[in-house]
Tab-separated table of C-alpha atoms in Angstrom:
chain	number	residue	atom	x	y	z
A	166	UNK	CA	-10.879	-17.956	5.391
A	167	UNK	CA	-10.342	-16.590	1.949
A	168	UNK	CA	-7.954	-13.726	1.067
A	169	UNK	CA	-8.249	-10.697	-1.081
A	170	UNK	CA	-5.616	-10.976	-3.709
A	171	UNK	CA	-4.042	-7.907	-5.143
A	172	UNK	CA	-2.354	-7.861	-8.558
A	173	UNK	CA	0.879	-9.877	-8.510
A	174	UNK	CA	0.353	-11.284	-4.966
A	175	UNK	CA	-0.440	-14.497	-3.441
A	176	UNK	CA	-2.169	-16.070	-0.486
A	177	UNK	CA	0.366	-16.525	2.266
A	178	UNK	CA	0.569	-20.265	2.662
A	179	UNK	CA	2.340	-20.459	5.804
A	180	UNK	CA	3.125	-18.755	8.239
A	181	UNK	CA	3.376	-17.938	11.737
A	182	UNK	CA	4.839	-18.039	14.891
A	183	UNK	CA	2.682	-20.722	16.409
A	184	UNK	CA	4.239	-20.763	19.827
A	185	UNK	CA	3.716	-16.938	20.102
A	186	UNK	CA	0.015	-17.009	20.928
A	187	UNK	CA	0.538	-15.290	24.239
A	188	UNK	CA	1.421	-11.759	24.790
A	189	UNK	CA	4.433	-10.360	26.648
A	190	UNK	CA	4.876	-7.265	28.699
A	191	UNK	CA	7.508	-4.805	27.310
A	192	UNK	CA	10.692	-5.288	29.100
A	193	UNK	CA	14.025	-3.566	29.397
A	194	UNK	CA	16.870	-5.003	27.257
A	195	UNK	CA	18.632	-8.055	28.757
A	196	UNK	CA	21.956	-9.745	27.998
A	197	UNK	CA	20.201	-13.090	27.482
A	198	UNK	CA	18.082	-11.717	24.720
A	199	UNK	CA	20.971	-9.718	23.241
A	200	UNK	CA	18.675	-6.894	22.104
A	201	UNK	CA	20.556	-4.159	20.311
A	202	UNK	CA	19.273	-0.660	19.581
A	203	UNK	CA	20.722	2.014	17.348
A	204	UNK	CA	21.535	5.361	18.802
A	205	UNK	CA	18.534	6.715	16.931
A	206	UNK	CA	16.295	4.100	18.438
A	207	UNK	CA	15.321	2.919	14.991
A	208	UNK	CA	16.586	-0.633	15.115
A	209	UNK	CA	15.811	-3.505	17.446
A	210	UNK	CA	17.514	-6.844	17.153
A	211	UNK	CA	17.742	-10.157	18.924
A	212	UNK	CA	20.474	-12.904	18.807
A	213	UNK	CA	19.523	-16.537	18.785
A	214	UNK	CA	21.705	-19.545	19.797
A	215	UNK	CA	23.300	-21.454	16.921
A	216	UNK	CA	22.552	-25.132	16.628
A	217	UNK	CA	19.019	-25.126	18.044
A	218	UNK	CA	17.150	-25.776	14.781
A	219	UNK	CA	14.475	-28.462	15.205
A	220	UNK	CA	14.076	-31.855	13.571
A	221	UNK	CA	17.548	-31.800	12.114
A	222	UNK	CA	16.434	-29.315	9.482
A	223	UNK	CA	19.244	-27.581	7.423
A	224	UNK	CA	21.421	-24.988	9.040
A	225	UNK	CA	19.894	-22.303	6.754
A	226	UNK	CA	16.769	-22.546	8.932
A	227	UNK	CA	18.826	-21.997	12.064
A	228	UNK	CA	18.379	-18.296	13.093
A	229	UNK	CA	21.491	-16.509	14.323
A	230	UNK	CA	20.127	-12.989	14.527
A	231	UNK	CA	16.881	-11.099	13.628
A	232	UNK	CA	16.472	-7.297	13.252
A	233	UNK	CA	13.811	-4.712	12.513
A	234	UNK	CA	14.887	-1.378	11.257
A	235	UNK	CA	13.030	1.789	10.269
A	236	UNK	CA	14.767	3.668	7.520
A	237	UNK	CA	13.018	6.686	5.930
A	238	UNK	CA	9.598	5.549	4.790
A	239	UNK	CA	10.439	1.795	4.995
A	240	UNK	CA	10.810	-1.039	7.454
A	241	UNK	CA	13.661	-3.466	6.866
A	242	UNK	CA	13.373	-6.926	8.229
A	243	UNK	CA	16.660	-8.926	8.306
A	244	UNK	CA	17.339	-12.510	9.259
A	245	UNK	CA	20.841	-13.996	9.567
A	246	UNK	CA	21.005	-17.699	9.353
A	247	UNK	CA	23.665	-20.283	10.268
A	248	UNK	CA	24.347	-21.191	6.621
A	249	UNK	CA	23.711	-19.887	3.139
A	250	UNK	CA	20.283	-20.408	1.659
A	251	UNK	CA	20.535	-22.498	-1.515
A	252	UNK	CA	19.096	-21.514	-4.834
A	253	UNK	CA	16.959	-24.687	-4.798
A	254	UNK	CA	16.300	-26.372	-1.359
A	255	UNK	CA	14.604	-29.433	-2.954
A	256	UNK	CA	17.500	-31.767	-2.094
A	257	UNK	CA	17.026	-31.091	1.593
A	258	UNK	CA	13.285	-31.765	1.506
A	259	UNK	CA	12.700	-35.058	-0.385
A	260	UNK	CA	9.142	-35.359	1.035
A	261	UNK	CA	8.221	-32.314	-0.995
A	262	UNK	CA	6.861	-29.630	1.375
A	263	UNK	CA	4.205	-27.058	0.307
A	264	UNK	CA	6.435	-24.282	1.497
A	265	UNK	CA	9.521	-23.460	3.550
A	266	UNK	CA	9.750	-20.016	5.181
A	267	UNK	CA	13.420	-19.076	5.338
A	268	UNK	CA	12.368	-15.818	7.023
A	269	UNK	CA	9.185	-14.956	8.836
A	270	UNK	CA	8.456	-11.892	10.986
A	271	UNK	CA	5.211	-11.547	12.948
A	272	UNK	CA	4.167	-8.011	14.109
A	273	UNK	CA	1.793	-7.226	16.960
A	274	UNK	CA	0.773	-3.664	16.442
A	275	UNK	CA	-2.354	-3.712	18.603
A	276	UNK	CA	-1.934	-5.285	22.086
A	277	UNK	CA	-5.774	-5.182	22.604
A	278	UNK	CA	-6.768	-7.615	19.863
A	279	UNK	CA	-6.361	-11.282	19.013
A	280	UNK	CA	-7.328	-12.384	15.462
A	281	UNK	CA	-8.892	-15.570	14.221
A	282	UNK	CA	-8.303	-17.172	10.867
A	283	UNK	CA	-6.053	-16.850	7.896
A	284	UNK	CA	-3.268	-17.896	7.486
A	285	UNK	CA	-4.397	-20.324	10.191
A	286	UNK	CA	-7.612	-22.282	10.228
A	287	UNK	CA	-10.872	-20.353	10.814
A	288	UNK	CA	-11.101	-20.666	14.524
A	289	UNK	CA	-7.373	-20.568	15.387
A	290	UNK	CA	-6.317	-17.445	17.412
A	291	UNK	CA	-3.081	-15.601	16.933
A	292	UNK	CA	-1.986	-12.072	18.135
A	293	UNK	CA	-0.130	-10.944	15.082
A	294	UNK	CA	-1.795	-8.522	12.808
A	295	UNK	CA	0.893	-8.661	10.207
A	296	UNK	CA	3.174	-11.287	8.861
A	297	UNK	CA	6.206	-10.717	6.498
A	298	UNK	CA	7.926	-13.713	4.947
A	299	UNK	CA	10.235	-15.083	2.340
A	300	UNK	CA	8.938	-18.453	1.352
A	301	UNK	CA	10.178	-21.167	-0.995
A	302	UNK	CA	7.030	-22.611	-2.605
A	303	UNK	CA	7.935	-25.541	-4.836
A	304	UNK	CA	4.223	-26.427	-5.498
A	305	UNK	CA	3.320	-22.979	-6.745
A	306	UNK	CA	0.211	-23.208	-4.616
A	307	UNK	CA	0.161	-19.405	-3.963
A	308	UNK	CA	-0.171	-18.370	-7.495
A	309	UNK	CA	3.215	-16.772	-8.075
A	310	UNK	CA	4.826	-19.743	-9.777
A	311	UNK	CA	7.531	-21.815	-8.101
A	312	UNK	CA	10.584	-20.635	-6.156
A	313	UNK	CA	11.154	-17.993	-3.503
A	314	UNK	CA	8.559	-15.187	-2.962
A	315	UNK	CA	8.393	-12.188	-0.565
A	316	UNK	CA	5.026	-11.792	1.165
A	317	UNK	CA	3.080	-9.368	3.389
A	318	UNK	CA	-0.191	-10.621	4.867
A	319	UNK	CA	-2.281	-7.973	6.522
A	320	UNK	CA	-4.793	-9.659	9.041
A	321	UNK	CA	-6.240	-6.431	10.404
A	322	UNK	CA	-9.476	-6.696	8.321
A	323	UNK	CA	-10.261	-9.950	10.245
A	324	UNK	CA	-11.000	-7.842	13.269
A	325	UNK	CA	-14.104	-6.440	11.624
A	326	UNK	CA	-15.262	-9.437	9.769
A	327	UNK	CA	-13.311	-8.741	6.589
A	328	UNK	CA	-10.705	-10.793	4.781
A	329	UNK	CA	-6.925	-10.847	5.112
A	330	UNK	CA	-5.034	-8.868	2.460
A	331	UNK	CA	-1.951	-10.402	0.919
A	332	UNK	CA	0.657	-8.512	-1.097
A	333	UNK	CA	4.101	-9.291	-2.542
A	334	UNK	CA	7.031	-7.365	-1.160
A	335	UNK	CA	10.612	-6.979	-2.287
A	336	UNK	CA	13.194	-9.204	-0.796
A	337	UNK	CA	16.868	-10.296	-1.217
A	338	UNK	CA	18.751	-13.484	-0.287
A	339	UNK	CA	22.407	-12.815	0.005
A	340	UNK	CA	24.168	-16.029	1.236
A	341	UNK	CA	23.000	-16.501	4.774
A	342	UNK	CA	21.208	-13.119	5.090
A	343	UNK	CA	17.538	-12.737	4.133
A	344	UNK	CA	16.137	-9.200	3.853
A	345	UNK	CA	12.558	-7.845	3.289
A	346	UNK	CA	11.778	-4.125	2.626
A	347	UNK	CA	8.133	-2.978	3.338
A	348	UNK	CA	6.677	0.517	2.959
A	349	UNK	CA	5.697	1.769	6.346
A	350	UNK	CA	2.249	2.732	5.146
A	351	UNK	CA	1.462	-0.909	4.311
A	352	UNK	CA	1.989	-1.638	8.037
A	353	UNK	CA	-0.099	1.322	9.178
A	354	UNK	CA	2.983	3.412	9.803
A	355	UNK	CA	3.124	2.167	13.398
A	356	UNK	CA	4.958	4.241	16.057
A	357	UNK	CA	5.629	1.114	18.118
A	358	UNK	CA	4.991	-2.697	17.999
A	359	UNK	CA	6.236	-5.997	19.201
A	360	UNK	CA	7.722	-8.677	16.877
A	361	UNK	CA	9.124	-12.136	16.699
A	362	UNK	CA	10.835	-14.069	13.925
A	363	UNK	CA	10.909	-17.742	12.861
A	364	UNK	CA	11.651	-20.183	10.133
A	365	UNK	CA	8.852	-22.608	9.123
A	366	UNK	CA	8.235	-25.773	7.228
A	367	UNK	CA	4.772	-27.129	6.199
A	368	UNK	CA	3.570	-29.902	3.998
A	369	UNK	CA	0.138	-27.963	3.656
A	370	UNK	CA	-0.920	-24.828	2.051
A	371	UNK	CA	-2.645	-22.106	4.022
A	372	UNK	CA	-5.032	-21.894	5.741
A	373	UNK	CA	-3.397	-24.512	7.880
A	374	UNK	CA	-2.443	-25.254	11.448
A	375	UNK	CA	-0.159	-28.126	10.448
A	376	UNK	CA	3.392	-26.839	10.191
A	377	UNK	CA	6.750	-26.992	12.053
A	378	UNK	CA	8.452	-23.907	13.496
A	379	UNK	CA	12.097	-24.970	12.934
A	380	UNK	CA	13.515	-21.989	14.957
A	381	UNK	CA	12.398	-18.994	16.821
A	382	UNK	CA	13.929	-15.597	17.646
A	383	UNK	CA	13.726	-14.717	20.513
A	384	UNK	CA	14.478	-18.308	21.524
A	385	UNK	CA	11.224	-20.215	22.159
A	386	UNK	CA	9.294	-17.355	20.629
A	387	UNK	CA	8.850	-15.266	23.886
A	388	UNK	CA	9.032	-12.598	25.086
A	389	UNK	CA	8.530	-10.639	21.876
A	390	UNK	CA	10.922	-7.859	20.903
A	391	UNK	CA	9.871	-4.269	21.202
A	392	UNK	CA	10.316	-1.720	18.372
A	393	UNK	CA	11.570	0.873	19.165
A	394	UNK	CA	12.962	0.365	22.622
């Protein structure tokens, strides 16, 4: 599946919460999920156990906490990791991956639909309409050069036979904290949605189903987190 590229954007090469292909029913907060909400109801967050990163990947792919916050006209997506993200992760990946997502959020804004295709292969189903990610792309396969990039992929056009739209979004990496800021209008200004977070490693550019989810938040990817609660 091709994507429509906007100026200064790239095709999201990665992505996804592969284990989150099944929907969850909204539930009340539980201690095990450590969901925290602000008094105004504009933040939802989930803690994740330290030390559960898969395949002995670096600790900066081990999620400690993930949070989604609405502030004014923007959504802020924050991932806290078990170690600081290096400026150049190449030494930790001698096999030369196509991309490493040090932060990935999937948003399910429409519980009635399941989408097929990009950034997965054409017939692969996934419930998330939107992905927001910070990816390290040493190959430059997405057209933004090499290094870290912030991405938003809007999959909603796939529901009507269109193409996924990919845009660049601002991000920061401050030690072990990775933050993305997205204008609410780019997400459809949703009043509510469910979300999950992950870190991902892939040797293949998108569209692909061949990747490793190195860690999930919530743990194991389900149930998804509600925003707001």
